[in-house]
mmCIF file of C-alpha atoms in Angstrom:
data_model
loop_
_atom_site.group_PDB
_atom_site.id
_atom_site.type_symbol
_atom_site.label_atom_id
_atom_site.label_comp_id
_atom_site.label_asym_id
_atom_site.label_seq_id
_atom_site.Cartn_x
_atom_site.Cartn_y
_atom_site.Cartn_z
ATOM 1 C CA UNK A 1 -1.630 -3.368 -12.188
ATOM 2 C CA UNK A 2 0.285 -0.539 -13.724
ATOM 3 C CA UNK A 3 3.450 0.989 -11.684
ATOM 4 C CA UNK A 4 2.902 4.197 -10.670
ATOM 5 C CA UNK A 5 6.346 6.059 -10.913
ATOM 6 C CA UNK A 6 6.337 8.839 -9.044
ATOM 7 C CA UNK A 7 8.438 12.176 -9.970
ATOM 8 C CA UNK A 8 8.843 13.865 -7.131
ATOM 9 C CA UNK A 9 11.646 15.676 -6.098
ATOM 10 C CA UNK A 10 13.162 15.716 -2.013
ATOM 11 C CA UNK A 11 14.662 18.951 -0.906
ATOM 12 C CA UNK A 12 17.191 18.472 1.597
ATOM 13 C CA UNK A 13 17.226 20.636 4.191
ATOM 14 C CA UNK A 14 20.899 21.975 6.394
ATOM 15 C CA UNK A 15 21.403 20.317 9.306
ATOM 16 C CA UNK A 16 18.689 17.627 8.890
ATOM 17 C CA UNK A 17 19.207 15.577 5.881
ATOM 18 C CA UNK A 18 17.800 12.164 5.419
ATOM 19 C CA UNK A 19 20.810 9.253 4.011
ATOM 20 C CA UNK A 20 20.795 5.418 4.073
ATOM 21 C CA UNK A 21 23.897 3.284 3.445
ATOM 22 C CA UNK A 22 22.381 -0.048 3.378
ATOM 23 C CA UNK A 23 22.719 -1.465 0.468
ATOM 24 C CA UNK A 24 21.648 -5.443 -1.319
ATOM 25 C CA UNK A 25 25.443 -6.486 -0.155
ATOM 26 C CA UNK A 26 24.413 -7.675 3.949
ATOM 27 C CA UNK A 27 23.350 -10.884 5.037
ATOM 28 C CA UNK A 28 20.525 -11.279 6.847
ATOM 29 C CA UNK A 29 18.849 -14.259 6.761
ATOM 30 C CA UNK A 30 18.348 -17.269 4.590
ATOM 31 C CA UNK A 31 15.626 -18.682 2.017
ATOM 32 C CA UNK A 32 13.913 -22.112 2.466
ATOM 33 C CA UNK A 33 11.813 -24.213 -0.047
ATOM 34 C CA UNK A 34 8.234 -24.064 1.540
ATOM 35 C CA UNK A 35 4.926 -25.608 0.571
ATOM 36 C CA UNK A 36 3.240 -22.650 2.713
ATOM 37 C CA UNK A 37 0.500 -20.923 -0.271
ATOM 38 C CA UNK A 38 -0.197 -16.867 -0.009
ATOM 39 C CA UNK A 39 -3.516 -15.465 -0.720
ATOM 40 C CA UNK A 40 -4.340 -11.930 -1.455
ATOM 41 C CA UNK A 41 -7.993 -11.613 -1.269
ATOM 42 C CA UNK A 42 -8.514 -15.361 -1.886
ATOM 43 C CA UNK A 43 -6.100 -15.312 -5.978
ATOM 44 C CA UNK A 44 -2.233 -17.356 -4.637
ATOM 45 C CA UNK A 45 0.811 -15.328 -4.820
ATOM 46 C CA UNK A 46 3.845 -16.717 -6.013
ATOM 47 C CA UNK A 47 5.673 -17.003 -1.617
ATOM 48 C CA UNK A 48 9.480 -17.113 0.271
ATOM 49 C CA UNK A 49 10.131 -18.567 3.512
ATOM 50 C CA UNK A 50 12.569 -15.778 4.855
ATOM 51 C CA UNK A 51 13.883 -17.600 8.513
ATOM 52 C CA UNK A 52 10.684 -19.148 8.243
ATOM 53 C CA UNK A 53 8.652 -16.042 7.697
ATOM 54 C CA UNK A 54 5.738 -15.991 4.538
ATOM 55 C CA UNK A 55 7.174 -13.362 1.863
ATOM 56 C CA UNK A 56 6.252 -12.190 -0.893
ATOM 57 C CA UNK A 57 7.759 -10.471 -4.250
ATOM 58 C CA UNK A 58 6.195 -6.767 -4.255
ATOM 59 C CA UNK A 59 6.657 -6.353 -7.703
ATOM 60 C CA UNK A 60 3.717 -10.041 -8.339
ATOM 61 C CA UNK A 61 0.787 -7.682 -5.491
ATOM 62 C CA UNK A 62 1.637 -5.000 -8.132
ATOM 63 C CA UNK A 63 1.105 -6.866 -10.975
ATOM 64 C CA UNK A 64 -1.453 -9.533 -9.570
ATOM 65 C CA UNK A 65 -2.676 -7.319 -6.816
ATOM 66 C CA UNK A 66 -4.879 -4.571 -5.738
ATOM 67 C CA UNK A 67 -1.760 -3.192 -4.937
ATOM 68 C CA UNK A 68 -0.046 0.160 -6.365
ATOM 69 C CA UNK A 69 3.389 1.254 -6.156
ATOM 70 C CA UNK A 70 4.899 4.312 -6.071
ATOM 71 C CA UNK A 71 8.500 4.931 -7.001
ATOM 72 C CA UNK A 72 10.924 8.099 -5.536
ATOM 73 C CA UNK A 73 13.026 8.197 -8.864
ATOM 74 C CA UNK A 74 15.709 10.859 -6.570
ATOM 75 C CA UNK A 75 15.304 9.150 -2.800
ATOM 76 C CA UNK A 76 15.827 5.437 -1.608
ATOM 77 C CA UNK A 77 11.603 5.278 -1.016
ATOM 78 C CA UNK A 78 9.322 2.567 -2.559
ATOM 79 C CA UNK A 79 5.787 3.009 -1.737
ATOM 80 C CA UNK A 80 3.045 0.737 -1.725
ATOM 81 C CA UNK A 81 -0.119 0.873 -1.772
ATOM 82 C CA UNK A 82 -3.376 -1.680 -1.433
ATOM 83 C CA UNK A 83 -5.699 0.261 -4.700
ATOM 84 C CA UNK A 84 -8.855 -1.744 -4.908
ATOM 85 C CA UNK A 85 -10.157 -0.254 -7.939
ATOM 86 C CA UNK A 86 -7.515 -1.415 -9.576
ATOM 87 C CA UNK A 87 -7.826 -4.291 -12.437
ATOM 88 C CA UNK A 88 -4.707 -6.657 -11.467
ATOM 89 C CA UNK A 89 -2.472 -7.113 -15.113
ATOM 90 C CA UNK A 90 -2.798 -11.144 -15.061
ATOM 91 C CA UNK A 91 -3.854 -14.207 -13.171
ATOM 92 C CA UNK A 92 -1.341 -16.293 -10.908
ATOM 93 C CA UNK A 93 -1.179 -19.843 -10.867
ATOM 94 C CA UNK A 94 0.114 -22.054 -8.491
ATOM 95 C CA UNK A 95 2.687 -24.085 -9.358
ATOM 96 C CA UNK A 96 3.143 -27.486 -8.335
ATOM 97 C CA UNK A 97 7.402 -27.453 -5.665
ATOM 98 C CA UNK A 98 9.692 -29.800 -7.403
ATOM 99 C CA UNK A 99 11.889 -28.997 -4.567
ATOM 100 C CA UNK A 100 11.620 -30.180 -1.032
ATOM 101 C CA UNK A 101 10.450 -28.475 1.883
ATOM 102 C CA UNK A 102 13.178 -26.375 3.332
ATOM 103 C CA UNK A 103 15.363 -26.913 1.880
ATOM 104 C CA UNK A 104 18.050 -24.010 1.679
ATOM 105 C CA UNK A 105 18.057 -21.914 -1.507
ATOM 106 C CA UNK A 106 20.330 -18.035 -1.801
ATOM 107 C CA UNK A 107 20.434 -15.145 1.309
ATOM 108 C CA UNK A 108 18.545 -12.398 1.491
ATOM 109 C CA UNK A 109 20.006 -9.545 1.281
ATOM 110 C CA UNK A 110 19.748 -5.482 2.773
ATOM 111 C CA UNK A 111 17.803 -3.556 -0.368
ATOM 112 C CA UNK A 112 18.955 -0.461 -0.451
ATOM 113 C CA UNK A 113 15.638 1.054 -0.628
ATOM 114 C CA UNK A 114 12.945 1.529 2.026
ATOM 115 C CA UNK A 115 9.581 0.117 1.551
ATOM 116 C CA UNK A 116 6.394 1.414 3.082
ATOM 117 C CA UNK A 117 2.972 0.255 3.362
ATOM 118 C CA UNK A 118 0.190 2.529 3.905
ATOM 119 C CA UNK A 119 2.952 5.118 5.207
ATOM 120 C CA UNK A 120 4.682 2.601 8.014
ATOM 121 C CA UNK A 121 8.245 1.179 7.105
ATOM 122 C CA UNK A 122 8.438 -2.289 7.474
ATOM 123 C CA UNK A 123 10.891 -4.884 6.543
ATOM 124 C CA UNK A 124 11.746 -5.826 3.564
ATOM 125 C CA UNK A 125 14.642 -8.129 1.362
ATOM 126 C CA UNK A 126 16.427 -8.336 -1.327
ATOM 127 C CA UNK A 127 16.395 -11.984 -2.718
ATOM 128 C CA UNK A 128 18.305 -11.882 -6.321
ATOM 129 C CA UNK A 129 17.272 -8.421 -7.090
ATOM 130 C CA UNK A 130 14.135 -9.721 -6.274
ATOM 131 C CA UNK A 131 11.885 -6.729 -3.040
ATOM 132 C CA UNK A 132 10.465 -9.052 -0.363
ATOM 133 C CA UNK A 133 7.977 -8.600 1.740
ATOM 134 C CA UNK A 134 6.495 -10.539 5.007
ATOM 135 C CA UNK A 135 2.900 -11.589 4.302
ATOM 136 C CA UNK A 136 2.448 -9.946 7.800
ATOM 137 C CA UNK A 137 3.510 -6.558 6.513
ATOM 138 C CA UNK A 138 -0.054 -5.986 4.860
ATOM 139 C CA UNK A 139 -2.091 -6.154 8.762
ATOM 140 C CA UNK A 140 -1.231 -2.244 7.899
ATOM 141 C CA UNK A 141 -3.905 -2.229 5.489
ATOM 142 C CA UNK A 142 -6.425 -6.004 6.076
ATOM 143 C CA UNK A 143 -6.001 -9.062 8.258
ATOM 144 C CA UNK A 144 -3.656 -11.918 8.087
ATOM 145 C CA UNK A 145 -4.787 -14.881 9.208
ATOM 146 C CA UNK A 146 -2.565 -18.257 9.131
ATOM 147 C CA UNK A 147 -4.431 -22.230 8.453
ATOM 148 C CA UNK A 148 -1.861 -24.424 9.428
ATOM 149 C CA UNK A 149 -3.685 -27.614 8.845
ATOM 150 C CA UNK A 150 -3.982 -25.841 5.175
ATOM 151 C CA UNK A 151 -0.677 -25.101 4.587
ATOM 152 C CA UNK A 152 -1.742 -21.329 3.618
ATOM 153 C CA UNK A 153 -1.572 -18.482 4.699
ATOM 154 C CA UNK A 154 -4.124 -15.414 3.443
ATOM 155 C CA UNK A 155 -4.867 -11.912 3.687
ATOM 156 C CA UNK A 156 -7.756 -10.178 3.315
ATOM 157 C CA UNK A 157 -8.585 -6.339 2.829
ATOM 158 C CA UNK A 158 -10.521 -4.193 5.562
ATOM 159 C CA UNK A 159 -12.032 -0.689 4.112
ATOM 160 C CA UNK A 160 -11.799 0.608 7.275
ATOM 161 C CA UNK A 161 -8.345 1.052 7.313
ATOM 162 C CA UNK A 162 -7.107 1.554 4.496
ATOM 163 C CA UNK A 163 -9.785 4.797 4.957
ATOM 164 C CA UNK A 164 -8.449 5.694 7.377
ATOM 165 C CA UNK A 165 -5.481 6.112 5.467
ATOM 166 C CA UNK A 166 -5.955 7.349 2.978
ATOM 167 C CA UNK A 167 -8.452 10.320 4.815
ATOM 168 C CA UNK A 168 -4.927 11.309 6.782
ATOM 169 C CA UNK A 169 -2.614 10.922 3.699
ATOM 170 C CA UNK A 170 -4.003 12.263 0.431
ATOM 171 C CA UNK A 171 -0.796 13.987 -0.471
ATOM 172 C CA UNK A 172 1.319 11.146 1.125
ATOM 173 C CA UNK A 173 2.423 12.323 4.668
ATOM 174 C CA UNK A 174 3.489 9.583 5.978
ATOM 175 C CA UNK A 175 4.974 9.257 9.880
ATOM 176 C CA UNK A 176 8.515 10.270 10.402
ATOM 177 C CA UNK A 177 10.212 10.776 13.994
ATOM 178 C CA UNK A 178 13.681 12.702 15.336
ATOM 179 C CA UNK A 179 15.168 13.178 17.941
ATOM 180 C CA UNK A 180 18.225 15.594 19.760
ATOM 181 C CA UNK A 181 20.978 13.304 20.769
ATOM 182 C CA UNK A 182 24.242 15.424 23.354
ATOM 183 C CA UNK A 183 27.013 13.593 22.347
ATOM 184 C CA UNK A 184 29.233 12.705 24.883
ATOM 185 C CA UNK A 185 30.777 15.973 24.630
ATOM 186 C CA UNK A 186 27.942 18.232 24.700
ATOM 187 C CA UNK A 187 26.848 18.584 21.365
ATOM 188 C CA UNK A 188 23.701 17.570 19.464
ATOM 189 C CA UNK A 189 23.452 14.877 16.971
ATOM 190 C CA UNK A 190 20.166 14.460 14.469
ATOM 191 C CA UNK A 191 18.675 10.873 14.205
ATOM 192 C CA UNK A 192 15.642 10.727 11.980
ATOM 193 C CA UNK A 193 13.381 8.497 10.660
ATOM 194 C CA UNK A 194 11.215 9.100 7.214
ATOM 195 C CA UNK A 195 11.347 12.892 7.981
ATOM 196 C CA UNK A 196 11.709 15.129 4.759
ATOM 197 C CA UNK A 197 9.933 18.675 5.711
ATOM 198 C CA UNK A 198 11.575 19.684 8.139
ATOM 199 C CA UNK A 199 14.537 21.704 8.999
ATOM 200 C CA UNK A 200 16.126 24.330 11.356
ATOM 201 C CA UNK A 201 15.734 21.961 14.538
ATOM 202 C CA UNK A 202 16.085 23.452 17.657
ATOM 203 C CA UNK A 203 14.462 23.612 21.545
ATOM 204 C CA UNK A 204 15.344 25.952 23.970
ATOM 205 C CA UNK A 205 13.109 27.751 27.189
ATOM 206 C CA UNK A 206 11.097 30.188 27.766
ATOM 207 C CA UNK A 207 10.963 31.264 31.575
ATOM 208 C CA UNK A 208 7.687 31.073 32.556
ATOM 209 C CA UNK A 209 6.425 28.276 30.206
ATOM 210 C CA UNK A 210 9.164 26.735 30.233
ATOM 211 C CA UNK A 211 10.764 24.046 27.093
ATOM 212 C CA UNK A 212 10.198 24.657 23.742
ATOM 213 C CA UNK A 213 10.806 23.298 20.142
ATOM 214 C CA UNK A 214 10.984 24.613 16.690
ATOM 215 C CA UNK A 215 11.053 23.714 13.277
ATOM 216 C CA UNK A 216 10.931 25.426 9.637
ATOM 217 C CA UNK A 217 9.500 23.258 6.576
ATOM 218 C CA UNK A 218 10.408 25.711 3.260
ATOM 219 C CA UNK A 219 8.344 28.032 1.325
ATOM 220 C CA UNK A 220 8.216 26.976 -1.686
ATOM 221 C CA UNK A 221 4.425 25.287 -2.432
ATOM 222 C CA UNK A 222 3.580 22.009 -3.155
ATOM 223 C CA UNK A 223 0.529 20.233 -3.069
ATOM 224 C CA UNK A 224 2.402 17.850 0.043
ATOM 225 C CA UNK A 225 4.194 20.699 1.327
ATOM 226 C CA UNK A 226 0.630 22.876 1.879
ATOM 227 C CA UNK A 227 -1.202 19.998 2.926
ATOM 228 C CA UNK A 228 1.440 19.190 6.193
ATOM 229 C CA UNK A 229 2.004 23.572 6.216
ATOM 230 C CA UNK A 230 -2.291 23.579 6.417
ATOM 231 C CA UNK A 231 -2.519 20.907 9.314
ATOM 232 C CA UNK A 232 0.253 22.640 10.919
ATOM 233 C CA UNK A 233 -1.031 25.744 11.585
ATOM 234 C CA UNK A 234 -5.008 23.668 12.060
ATOM 235 C CA UNK A 235 -2.491 22.935 15.390
ATOM 236 C CA UNK A 236 -1.807 27.118 16.270
ATOM 237 C CA UNK A 237 -3.435 28.031 19.176
ATOM 238 C CA UNK A 238 -1.592 31.420 20.035
ATOM 239 C CA UNK A 239 -1.311 34.438 17.716
ATOM 240 C CA UNK A 240 1.075 36.282 16.528
ATOM 241 C CA UNK A 241 0.627 38.598 19.625
ATOM 242 C CA UNK A 242 0.514 35.634 22.224
ATOM 243 C CA UNK A 243 -2.888 36.002 22.732
ATOM 244 C CA UNK A 244 -4.371 31.797 23.131
ATOM 245 C CA UNK A 245 -6.798 30.746 20.278
ATOM 246 C CA UNK A 246 -8.796 28.661 21.515
ATOM 247 C CA UNK A 247 -10.123 24.994 20.232
ATOM 248 C CA UNK A 248 -11.960 23.046 19.709
ATOM 249 C CA UNK A 249 -9.887 19.711 19.413
ATOM 250 C CA UNK A 250 -6.762 18.909 20.232
ATOM 251 C CA UNK A 251 -5.090 18.104 16.343
ATOM 252 C CA UNK A 252 -1.212 18.697 18.276
ATOM 253 C CA UNK A 253 -1.323 16.000 20.637
ATOM 254 C CA UNK A 254 -3.264 13.440 18.131
ATOM 255 C CA UNK A 255 -0.079 13.833 16.258
ATOM 256 C CA UNK A 256 3.494 14.592 17.335
ATOM 257 C CA UNK A 257 4.656 13.376 20.333
ATOM 258 C CA UNK A 258 7.213 15.059 22.516
ATOM 259 C CA UNK A 259 9.827 13.172 24.756
ATOM 260 C CA UNK A 260 11.934 14.813 26.726
ATOM 261 C CA UNK A 261 14.662 12.323 28.481
ATOM 262 C CA UNK A 262 12.506 9.351 27.297
ATOM 263 C CA UNK A 263 9.287 10.797 29.259
ATOM 264 C CA UNK A 264 6.562 11.807 26.952
ATOM 265 C CA UNK A 265 5.073 16.017 27.362
ATOM 266 C CA UNK A 266 1.676 17.445 26.426
ATOM 267 C CA UNK A 267 1.937 19.904 23.906
ATOM 268 C CA UNK A 268 0.337 23.037 25.465
ATOM 269 C CA UNK A 269 0.892 26.152 22.792
ATOM 270 C CA UNK A 270 1.736 25.848 18.972
ATOM 271 C CA UNK A 271 2.648 28.992 17.563
ATOM 272 C CA UNK A 272 4.141 30.508 13.710
ATOM 273 C CA UNK A 273 6.785 32.725 13.374
ATOM 274 C CA UNK A 274 8.092 33.647 9.587
ATOM 275 C CA UNK A 275 12.132 33.714 9.504
ATOM 276 C CA UNK A 276 14.084 33.822 6.710
ATOM 277 C CA UNK A 277 11.506 33.165 4.394
ATOM 278 C CA UNK A 278 10.293 29.840 6.280
ATOM 279 C CA UNK A 279 7.828 29.042 8.234
ATOM 280 C CA UNK A 280 8.635 28.335 11.543
ATOM 281 C CA UNK A 281 6.616 26.733 13.913
ATOM 282 C CA UNK A 282 7.004 26.631 17.770
ATOM 283 C CA UNK A 283 5.644 24.266 20.222
ATOM 284 C CA UNK A 284 5.689 24.739 24.453
ATOM 285 C CA UNK A 285 5.758 21.526 26.239
ATOM 286 C CA UNK A 286 3.436 20.873 29.549
ATOM 287 C CA UNK A 287 5.435 20.474 33.278
ATOM 288 C CA UNK A 288 8.637 21.700 31.840
ATOM 289 C CA UNK A 289 8.952 24.546 34.253
ATOM 290 C CA UNK A 290 11.354 22.771 36.144
ATOM 291 C CA UNK A 291 13.283 21.366 33.558
ATOM 292 C CA UNK A 292 17.167 23.121 33.688
ATOM 293 C CA UNK A 293 18.391 22.699 29.422
ATOM 294 C CA UNK A 294 22.332 21.634 30.927
ATOM 295 C CA UNK A 295 20.214 17.973 32.248
ATOM 296 C CA UNK A 296 18.465 17.347 28.353
ATOM 297 C CA UNK A 297 20.048 14.559 27.180
ATOM 298 C CA UNK A 298 18.061 14.222 24.635
ATOM 299 C CA UNK A 299 14.653 15.744 22.738
ATOM 300 C CA UNK A 300 12.459 12.983 19.924
ATOM 301 C CA UNK A 301 9.679 14.144 18.700
ATOM 302 C CA UNK A 302 6.984 11.855 16.798
ATOM 303 C CA UNK A 303 4.403 12.283 13.988
ATOM 304 C CA UNK A 304 1.884 10.202 12.861
#
């Protein structure tokens, strides 16, 4: 199984930048010897006991099984995904454990990379330089079953999960979230998770409709940006002149959820403006005409 090194450039935007400050130094868990065998599509893989949960090495997944790994050279992210068409490089032969089960081996630490599986950020551990993920996380692309009497845990690939994932993420558009939160001084700070698309995020109020939020995406063209822009353009239901465009399907609320002070609001209208060379999108929220801007403590935006 080959590793795919993705030479992707992630652009950091003013007001919205994502930075990971966790390094492999914080002790997060203990590692114990285990007699449990892990299987991926019927083939064994080395396993680890991480505080009672079974973990596996992502390098072993790509070496022995149908998984690929994309490495961002200038961004703290590993993308792991199932690829049924690739042929594993070698076959792992399970070895008999010579250390008594339950023996403390070492500590697990916080890795300095985020690990993404089928678009989902998953728990990960650094164990002596190896990146370990939990078997249970593989439920994002299949089914994990525990057989207590046989002391084994097994992953089975489910095509429908991966087809749904790949059809919605052809250009690696992954879920992300952004939250604007008011602090004690009344200033809004931006909290974000996995955002590498949006900039110039703000909100305001239209006297007739109510609260709206807006953001921009860059005008340069990459496959990722073009694909994301196409999805956003399909959401537009108000033209430049303010006329409502009838839509058969409401893909906006399928992909984007918006919350004000923790309460979810349906997105009514989406329109697009061009500003300073960037593409600006405005999202107007339902049942917000009675909300005063001064009463807003937080606005959260989730894309999925």
